[in-house]
XYZ file of C-alpha atoms in Angstrom:
558
model
C -52.422 -39.299 -59.104
C -52.388 -39.265 -54.882
C -53.546 -36.471 -52.508
C -50.062 -34.941 -51.916
C -49.583 -34.211 -55.691
C -53.037 -33.026 -55.778
C -52.706 -30.154 -53.369
C -49.182 -29.340 -54.319
C -49.882 -26.481 -56.563
C -51.712 -24.813 -54.111
C -49.457 -25.312 -51.619
C -46.923 -23.603 -53.517
C -48.646 -20.504 -54.430
C -48.899 -18.335 -51.320
C -51.390 -16.313 -50.490
C -51.574 -12.282 -51.123
C -51.482 -11.207 -47.598
C -48.749 -13.816 -46.437
C -45.236 -12.547 -45.538
C -42.198 -13.321 -48.351
C -40.694 -16.416 -46.425
C -37.507 -16.622 -48.671
C -36.899 -12.832 -47.785
C -37.031 -13.197 -44.430
C -34.869 -16.398 -44.080
C -32.240 -14.756 -46.624
C -32.059 -11.422 -44.237
C -31.755 -13.728 -41.123
C -29.423 -15.309 -42.824
C -26.953 -12.016 -43.529
C -27.484 -10.750 -40.262
C -26.554 -13.766 -38.304
C -23.932 -14.636 -40.399
C -22.343 -11.000 -39.632
C -22.852 -11.965 -35.906
C -21.519 -15.195 -35.470
C -18.402 -14.055 -37.218
C -17.282 -11.734 -34.562
C -17.806 -14.940 -31.467
C -14.996 -17.107 -32.103
C -16.597 -19.784 -29.621
C -19.374 -20.082 -31.851
C -17.766 -21.333 -35.276
C -19.799 -24.439 -35.135
C -22.744 -21.835 -35.277
C -21.306 -19.756 -37.846
C -22.056 -21.533 -40.897
C -24.874 -20.440 -42.529
C -27.736 -22.744 -41.952
C -29.951 -21.530 -44.664
C -29.654 -20.778 -48.247
C -32.249 -19.718 -50.431
C -34.713 -21.442 -48.237
C -32.947 -24.528 -48.265
C -30.374 -25.963 -46.215
C -26.367 -25.677 -46.464
C -24.761 -28.402 -48.479
C -23.539 -30.151 -45.305
C -27.061 -30.660 -44.312
C -28.773 -30.753 -47.881
C -27.329 -34.155 -48.104
C -29.176 -35.870 -44.991
C -32.297 -34.274 -45.544
C -32.620 -34.160 -49.121
C -34.997 -36.580 -49.295
C -38.298 -35.653 -48.119
C -37.822 -32.080 -47.393
C -39.947 -29.721 -48.986
C -40.250 -25.932 -49.316
C -43.612 -26.136 -48.277
C -42.849 -27.569 -44.972
C -42.433 -25.745 -41.435
C -38.613 -27.002 -41.256
C -37.057 -23.904 -41.883
C -39.260 -21.615 -39.747
C -38.004 -23.909 -36.644
C -34.387 -23.256 -37.968
C -34.836 -19.538 -37.978
C -36.556 -19.547 -34.505
C -33.404 -21.509 -33.123
C -31.387 -18.968 -34.384
C -33.549 -16.049 -33.125
C -33.336 -17.672 -29.725
C -29.649 -17.919 -29.807
C -28.996 -14.321 -30.974
C -31.329 -13.282 -27.856
C -29.222 -15.502 -25.361
C -26.203 -14.011 -26.635
C -27.394 -10.326 -26.606
C -28.565 -10.905 -22.934
C -25.362 -12.706 -21.711
C -23.214 -9.870 -23.287
C -22.935 -6.214 -21.585
C -24.712 -3.408 -22.679
C -23.628 -0.688 -24.853
C -22.619 1.837 -22.060
C -21.529 5.770 -22.717
C -17.530 5.519 -22.005
C -16.135 8.330 -20.548
C -12.521 7.412 -21.042
C -12.424 6.440 -24.655
C -8.835 6.644 -24.710
C -8.247 4.045 -22.241
C -10.313 1.629 -24.173
C -9.462 -0.437 -27.337
C -9.958 0.593 -30.012
C -8.775 3.932 -28.586
C -11.191 5.956 -30.944
C -14.236 3.930 -29.618
C -16.625 6.101 -27.316
C -18.564 2.861 -26.362
C -17.393 -0.449 -24.567
C -17.887 -3.085 -26.469
C -19.315 -6.337 -25.278
C -16.520 -7.972 -25.753
C -14.192 -5.948 -23.409
C -15.174 -7.986 -20.578
C -16.128 -12.055 -20.239
C -19.581 -12.709 -21.056
C -21.556 -13.525 -18.147
C -19.180 -12.840 -15.571
C -19.753 -9.766 -13.245
C -17.160 -7.075 -13.363
C -15.156 -7.605 -9.922
C -12.132 -4.930 -8.549
C -8.715 -5.783 -9.762
C -7.367 -4.276 -6.691
C -9.613 -5.315 -3.560
C -9.061 -3.210 -0.192
C -8.948 -4.225 3.029
C -9.406 -2.173 6.306
C -6.094 -1.882 8.793
C -5.906 -0.056 11.919
C -2.614 1.763 13.016
C -1.884 2.627 16.559
C 0.342 5.684 17.695
C 2.635 5.859 20.708
C -0.384 7.490 22.812
C -2.776 4.431 22.020
C -4.760 6.482 19.886
C -5.786 4.404 16.246
C -6.548 5.101 13.107
C -8.336 2.971 10.576
C -6.828 3.476 6.981
C -8.178 1.421 3.916
C -5.335 0.090 1.870
C -5.311 -2.105 -1.439
C -4.040 -5.948 -0.986
C -0.641 -5.368 -2.422
C 0.262 -2.428 -0.461
C 3.583 -3.106 1.334
C 4.931 -1.838 4.433
C 6.999 0.982 3.107
C 3.823 2.275 1.090
C 1.937 2.287 3.943
C 4.335 4.023 6.296
C 4.775 6.991 3.228
C 0.786 6.979 3.448
C 1.020 7.639 7.310
C 3.880 10.145 6.859
C 1.963 12.210 4.473
C -1.096 12.361 6.459
C 0.495 12.751 9.603
C 2.499 15.848 8.253
C 5.814 14.085 9.875
C 9.469 14.432 8.240
C 10.288 11.876 5.875
C 13.649 10.637 7.052
C 13.066 6.868 5.652
C 13.073 6.120 9.308
C 9.838 5.255 9.979
C 8.535 1.482 10.457
C 5.260 -0.409 10.927
C 5.643 -2.663 14.180
C 3.623 -6.185 14.501
C 2.826 -5.757 18.393
C 1.513 -8.809 20.397
C 0.625 -7.174 23.838
C -0.543 -10.574 25.269
C 2.724 -12.494 24.242
C 5.044 -9.366 24.909
C 6.285 -9.405 21.296
C 6.993 -7.223 18.618
C 8.864 -6.701 15.417
C 9.119 -4.294 12.912
C 7.858 -5.516 9.438
C 10.148 -5.598 6.395
C 9.622 -2.851 3.979
C 8.628 -5.326 0.924
C 5.872 -7.252 3.015
C 2.283 -7.501 2.549
C 0.667 -5.474 5.356
C -2.606 -7.226 4.680
C -0.714 -10.971 4.522
C 1.017 -10.158 7.989
C -2.334 -8.979 9.372
C -3.894 -12.149 8.097
C -1.709 -14.168 10.216
C -1.900 -11.971 13.837
C -4.783 -12.742 16.590
C -7.429 -10.501 17.222
C -5.630 -8.591 20.251
C -2.314 -8.099 18.102
C -2.145 -4.499 16.515
C 0.284 -2.604 14.241
C 2.290 0.352 15.579
C 3.596 3.567 13.834
C 7.281 4.517 14.764
C 10.634 5.312 14.330
C 13.184 2.950 14.052
C 16.628 3.922 13.479
C 18.162 0.811 13.500
C 16.358 -1.219 10.924
C 19.374 -0.730 8.258
C 22.146 0.635 10.693
C 23.918 -2.430 9.818
C 24.585 -1.385 6.663
C 26.412 1.375 7.635
C 28.147 -0.051 10.762
C 28.497 -3.718 10.287
C 31.285 -4.169 12.763
C 28.814 -2.881 15.532
C 26.556 -5.212 14.949
C 28.805 -8.588 14.061
C 31.758 -9.170 16.954
C 34.403 -11.021 15.335
C 34.018 -13.341 18.501
C 30.363 -14.268 16.878
C 31.171 -14.678 13.553
C 32.728 -18.211 12.518
C 33.903 -17.040 9.590
C 36.206 -14.311 11.187
C 37.273 -16.747 13.807
C 38.549 -19.145 11.160
C 40.290 -16.079 9.426
C 43.593 -14.703 10.691
C 43.605 -11.567 9.175
C 40.921 -8.520 9.977
C 38.066 -8.885 7.755
C 37.037 -5.517 6.087
C 32.914 -4.214 6.770
C 32.187 -4.540 2.948
C 33.526 -8.202 2.481
C 31.794 -9.169 5.596
C 28.552 -7.783 4.370
C 28.816 -9.406 1.201
C 29.471 -12.874 2.825
C 26.184 -12.693 4.388
C 24.257 -11.172 1.269
C 25.713 -13.853 -1.078
C 23.932 -17.263 -1.414
C 26.971 -19.151 -2.346
C 28.795 -18.220 0.878
C 28.033 -20.068 4.167
C 28.570 -17.450 7.345
C 27.524 -18.436 10.796
C 26.690 -16.986 13.939
C 27.689 -18.826 16.962
C 27.995 -18.489 20.660
C 25.937 -19.224 23.900
C 22.508 -18.871 24.690
C 19.981 -19.248 27.042
C 17.207 -21.329 25.841
C 13.501 -21.686 27.802
C 12.705 -25.535 28.052
C 9.022 -26.003 26.544
C 6.555 -26.644 28.874
C 8.965 -25.618 31.912
C 10.047 -22.291 33.769
C 13.704 -23.172 33.591
C 16.286 -21.884 30.994
C 19.466 -23.610 29.995
C 22.439 -22.514 28.828
C 23.811 -23.867 25.477
C 25.869 -23.086 22.455
C 23.991 -22.085 19.291
C 24.494 -22.110 15.584
C 22.882 -19.633 12.970
C 22.976 -20.689 9.820
C 21.040 -20.380 6.532
C 19.041 -23.475 7.049
C 17.924 -22.567 10.643
C 19.105 -22.482 13.970
C 20.960 -25.396 15.458
C 21.842 -26.120 18.986
C 24.804 -28.402 19.946
C 24.275 -31.347 22.369
C 27.814 -31.794 23.170
C 29.519 -28.908 24.106
C 30.577 -26.448 21.306
C 30.905 -29.646 18.681
C 30.004 -29.066 14.861
C 29.347 -32.049 13.602
C 26.126 -33.099 12.254
C 25.102 -35.967 14.807
C 25.540 -33.442 17.790
C 23.272 -30.705 16.010
C 19.704 -30.112 16.929
C 17.437 -28.415 14.520
C 15.452 -25.406 16.740
C 13.930 -23.223 14.365
C 13.443 -23.156 10.493
C 14.078 -19.661 9.221
C 11.913 -19.730 6.382
C 8.591 -20.264 8.390
C 9.533 -17.983 11.351
C 9.454 -14.858 12.396
C 12.240 -12.976 15.229
C 10.417 -10.870 18.016
C 11.777 -8.632 20.588
C 10.347 -9.642 23.866
C 9.329 -6.494 25.797
C 8.178 -7.827 28.875
C 11.457 -9.694 29.665
C 12.222 -10.990 33.183
C 8.629 -10.011 34.370
C 6.785 -12.715 32.136
C 9.075 -15.309 31.590
C 11.364 -15.420 34.465
C 14.558 -14.769 32.110
C 17.901 -14.704 33.362
C 18.905 -11.559 31.737
C 17.155 -8.365 30.176
C 18.271 -9.122 26.642
C 15.420 -11.631 25.693
C 14.019 -12.400 21.844
C 12.028 -14.995 20.634
C 11.256 -16.986 17.396
C 7.733 -17.605 16.477
C 6.360 -19.912 13.794
C 4.335 -17.789 10.775
C 1.107 -20.584 10.724
C 0.648 -20.974 14.536
C -1.972 -20.210 16.724
C 0.174 -17.597 18.474
C 0.189 -19.837 21.731
C 3.305 -19.725 24.568
C 4.022 -23.322 23.870
C 4.561 -22.542 20.158
C 7.057 -19.800 20.804
C 11.377 -20.235 21.071
C 12.380 -18.502 23.879
C 15.978 -17.427 23.709
C 18.325 -15.212 25.752
C 21.532 -13.316 25.178
C 24.231 -11.950 27.509
C 23.885 -8.482 26.514
C 22.194 -5.911 24.023
C 25.012 -6.405 21.521
C 24.497 -10.267 21.541
C 20.806 -9.854 21.104
C 21.277 -7.421 18.033
C 23.697 -9.739 16.473
C 21.640 -12.870 16.363
C 18.313 -10.776 15.309
C 20.096 -9.153 12.549
C 21.609 -12.288 11.137
C 18.340 -13.859 11.542
C 17.212 -11.189 8.909
C 19.848 -11.415 6.718
C 19.683 -15.034 6.342
C 16.108 -15.158 5.608
C 15.897 -12.486 3.259
C 19.518 -11.659 2.029
C 19.892 -9.493 -1.012
C 16.115 -8.030 -0.567
C 17.041 -6.267 2.604
C 19.784 -4.444 0.939
C 17.325 -3.406 -1.876
C 15.161 -2.177 0.744
C 18.086 0.060 2.198
C 18.828 1.385 -1.266
C 15.709 2.493 -2.437
C 15.485 5.267 -0.346
C 18.880 6.274 -1.357
C 18.295 6.060 -4.813
C 15.082 8.116 -4.353
C 16.931 10.935 -2.223
C 19.743 10.967 -5.084
C 17.284 11.552 -7.755
C 15.105 14.020 -6.062
C 18.571 16.101 -4.936
C 18.544 17.653 -8.819
C 15.238 19.107 -7.412
C 15.481 20.117 -4.009
C 16.668 23.538 -4.962
C 14.078 25.890 -4.302
C 12.599 27.855 -7.172
C 12.852 31.490 -6.686
C 10.932 34.114 -8.273
C 12.328 37.416 -10.163
C 11.796 39.542 -7.126
C 13.663 37.244 -5.128
C 16.472 37.100 -7.732
C 16.953 40.830 -7.225
C 17.411 40.766 -3.502
C 21.349 41.490 -1.900
C 22.367 40.861 1.648
C 22.577 44.308 3.296
C 24.723 45.246 6.326
C 23.359 48.146 8.292
C 25.593 48.330 11.297
C 27.419 51.193 10.048
C 26.429 54.762 9.327
C 25.634 54.076 5.474
C 24.373 50.454 4.213
C 26.685 48.210 2.714
C 26.066 45.380 0.023
C 27.836 42.090 1.242
C 29.321 40.506 -1.662
C 31.066 37.411 0.154
C 28.591 34.598 0.243
C 30.441 33.237 3.295
C 29.814 36.503 5.301
C 26.207 36.686 3.724
C 25.205 33.360 5.134
C 26.313 34.463 8.580
C 24.705 37.556 8.728
C 21.825 35.245 8.041
C 22.148 33.193 10.537
C 22.740 35.859 13.244
C 19.562 37.282 12.169
C 17.816 34.194 12.529
C 18.621 34.099 15.973
C 18.247 37.690 16.982
C 14.596 37.547 17.919
C 15.769 35.484 20.976
C 17.761 38.617 21.956
C 15.200 41.195 20.906
C 12.618 39.465 23.499
C 14.517 41.343 26.271
C 13.640 44.509 25.151
C 9.882 43.782 24.440
C 8.802 44.143 27.837
C 10.033 47.899 28.978
C 8.096 47.632 32.205
C 9.626 44.286 33.173
C 6.202 42.622 33.600
C 6.388 38.803 32.806
C 4.373 38.707 29.834
C 4.087 35.819 27.464
C 6.883 37.315 25.374
C 9.267 37.944 28.333
C 12.560 36.459 28.020
C 12.510 34.329 30.987
C 9.080 33.013 30.372
C 9.884 32.515 26.692
C 13.100 30.589 27.332
C 11.246 28.011 29.316
C 8.526 27.308 27.223
C 9.849 27.662 23.824
C 11.290 24.058 23.792
C 7.995 22.361 24.462
C 7.170 22.133 20.867
C 10.320 20.392 19.619
C 9.911 16.511 18.873
C 12.767 15.862 20.787
C 11.351 16.945 24.094
C 9.302 14.485 25.955
C 7.752 16.359 29.056
C 7.590 14.952 32.769
C 8.523 11.060 31.653
C 10.580 8.761 33.833
C 13.831 7.659 33.460
C 12.680 4.032 32.781
C 10.114 5.668 30.305
C 12.923 7.512 28.497
C 14.870 3.814 28.116
C 11.843 2.248 26.772
C 11.519 4.686 24.284
C 15.081 4.789 23.208
C 15.175 1.192 22.863
C 12.146 0.943 20.607
C 13.421 3.477 18.263
C 16.919 1.523 17.732
C 19.675 2.248 20.497
C 21.988 3.772 17.569
C 24.602 6.066 18.288
C 23.366 9.728 18.736
C 19.788 8.803 19.557
C 18.689 11.365 22.022
C 15.504 13.042 23.699
C 15.326 15.849 26.273
C 12.802 15.461 29.580
C 11.925 17.470 32.810
C 14.277 16.447 35.757
C 12.534 14.223 38.322
C 15.074 15.182 41.069
C 15.247 19.028 40.420
C 12.000 20.528 38.880
C 14.081 23.600 37.226
C 16.595 21.478 35.357
C 16.136 18.841 32.630
C 17.871 15.755 31.546
C 19.548 14.908 28.308
C 18.853 10.928 27.465
C 21.492 9.838 25.067
C 22.520 6.244 23.336
C 26.110 5.467 22.515
C 27.391 2.244 22.109
C 23.893 0.452 22.879
C 24.076 2.177 26.274
C 22.003 4.671 27.181
C 23.524 7.791 29.413
C 22.062 10.801 31.313
C 23.263 14.327 31.542
C 21.676 16.971 33.512
C 20.888 20.381 32.387
C 21.002 23.068 35.155
C 19.737 26.661 34.776
C 22.343 29.424 36.033
C 21.810 33.151 36.084
C 24.226 35.815 35.339
C 23.456 39.426 35.007
C 19.896 38.555 35.605
C 19.491 36.364 32.903
C 18.753 32.602 32.860
C 21.124 30.354 31.174
C 21.103 26.655 30.454
C 24.086 24.280 30.784
C 24.998 20.430 30.933
C 29.118 21.367 31.775
C 28.919 23.281 34.869
C 28.370 26.804 33.488
C 31.295 26.226 30.635
C 29.122 26.398 27.801
C 25.801 28.508 28.652
C 22.955 28.525 25.918
C 19.786 31.250 26.531
C 17.630 28.134 25.509
C 17.312 24.179 24.981
C 16.857 24.954 21.093
C 20.574 26.539 21.231
C 21.712 23.930 23.408
C 20.649 21.270 20.978
C 21.624 22.798 17.973
C 25.161 23.315 19.315
C 25.671 19.639 20.412
C 24.335 18.571 17.064
C 27.297 20.232 15.493
C 29.693 19.621 18.222
C 30.588 16.523 20.759
C 31.699 19.045 23.496
C 31.419 17.164 27.098
C 29.334 14.194 25.320
C 30.426 11.091 23.942
C 28.869 11.608 20.426
C 27.016 14.226 18.670
C 23.132 14.533 19.056
C 22.076 12.776 15.619
C 18.601 11.395 15.877
C 15.723 13.126 18.043
C 13.289 10.605 19.969
C 9.972 11.137 18.016
C 6.596 10.455 18.755
C 3.910 11.428 16.470
C -0.313 11.361 16.923
C -2.167 9.944 14.204
C-alpha cells in the first residue's frame, strides 16, 4: 500500500469544525445558474460547472482521471465564478428607485432594472442642446438653448411665444453675414444647429418678418414673368398659375429660367453681361450668345451644395452695375470673397424670379409642404377659435338707450354696428374730459398726436432710405406698409407703401376744422381724428392708394 492509499480515509473524513463544501458548491451553482440564465451574452458560461461536487458531463470526460474530491480544484472553480459574478454586478447599473414606473419596462416595476441600459456604458442625453444667439432689428441679442434637431420654424415659434408677438406665420430666421454683406432667410425645415456650424464667427441670426417667403404660391405669375420661363415661351397658349407651379414642383418636368445677368469676374472688379440658364442641375451660362447647345453651356454653380443670398451692400462694396444684386455661396466654403459667385439683375422682378426659382429647384415639394403646414394648422384651430362664453355672458343682450326708454336690439347686424360705434366712442368722449380747456394728457389734441406711437406699423423719425430698407427686408409684397414722421414737415406723417415691388410715399397732412385737428392724405376729402382710424380705413378701402394696407412692417425687440 502506497502513501496515498494510506492517507485516503483520513482525507475523506472532514473535521468537525470544517464547512460543508458540497452544500456550499450546490448553493453557488443554483444561484449562478439563475444569474447567468438572464444574460444572453454569457451562454458559454451558463452551463453548470459543478454538479454534486464534480465537474459537469462535458468537463468530466476530460478530467476524470486523477480528479479526487479531496483536491482543491472545486474551490478554484467557485472562486472563478465568484469573480465573474462580482464583475457582472460592478458593470451593471445599481437598483435605482424609479419615480416614473409607468415609463419603464415592465410597466409595474418601480425599480430601474440593470438591463434597461447597456452594461458598462454611461448614460448620455438623447437630444443634446446647443447655444444659439438671436439678434433683433435693434441690435440686441438673446441667447437661446435649443436641441440639436430644432428647425427654423420651431425656433421662430419659440421666439414668437417668448416675445409675445402676433403669430401670423410670417416670421423668419435670417442668416446674416455683415462682412460679406449677405443674408438669406432659412427654410422652415432647415436645422438651426447645422446652419450655425457652417457660419463664420462674425455671422449671426436675425429674427424678423418676411411676408414674401411663400408669396409665390399665392401669386406665381407675379414672380415668374413669361419672358423668363422657357416653358412659357415654347407654349403659344396662356399657362394657368396652378400648372406653372406644378411644373416647378414636379421632378419629372424640366422647367428652365433664362435671361441676361451681370456676372462679376473672379478676381476682378469688372462685370460681364451673359445669357444664363437655371435648371435643376445647376446654373449655366452660354459662351455663345443665347445658344442652349451643351457644348456652349458652362456650369457656374451647383444647386445642391450652394445657397442663394441677397447682397445688401450692392454698388458700394462690389461695384455692381445695378442695385439688384444677389450671390451664390457654397455651403462648405470658408466664406471668402473669391468663393462667391456674384450676380446682378436688371430689375427687382428679375432678381426675385432667379432667387425664387433657385429655391424651388433645390427643395422642390418640401417648400410646398412648409407652406401648407401653417395653413392646415390654422384650419384645425379654427374649430376651437370661438371664445368660450360664461353663463353670465350668454345672458347679456344688446341694448339701445338713444330714445326715452331702452330697447333690446334683436337684429345681429344692428347689434354689431352698435358695438363698433361704442368701441370708437371713447375718442369722441375725450373732447369733453377737460371742461377747463387745459391740455391735459387726456385732451383730444394731445391724445390724437400720441395715440399711434404704440402701434406696430409706426416707426417714428426714420429716414426715407431707412423705410426702403425695412420694406426690402420684410418682403416687398403688395400692401406692405409703415408710417413715419415726415422729414420735411414736422407736423405731418408719411405712409410708405409697397405695390408691384415698387415703394411709394404718401404724405399725411393735418387739417383743422371747427377747432379740431384731423388727418388726411387726399387733401381733406377723407378726414380722420387720428392715425389709427386712417390705417383702419385704408385696410378696408383702397381709396386713393394703389392697393389696400395689408401687412404692417413690424420690428420686435427680443
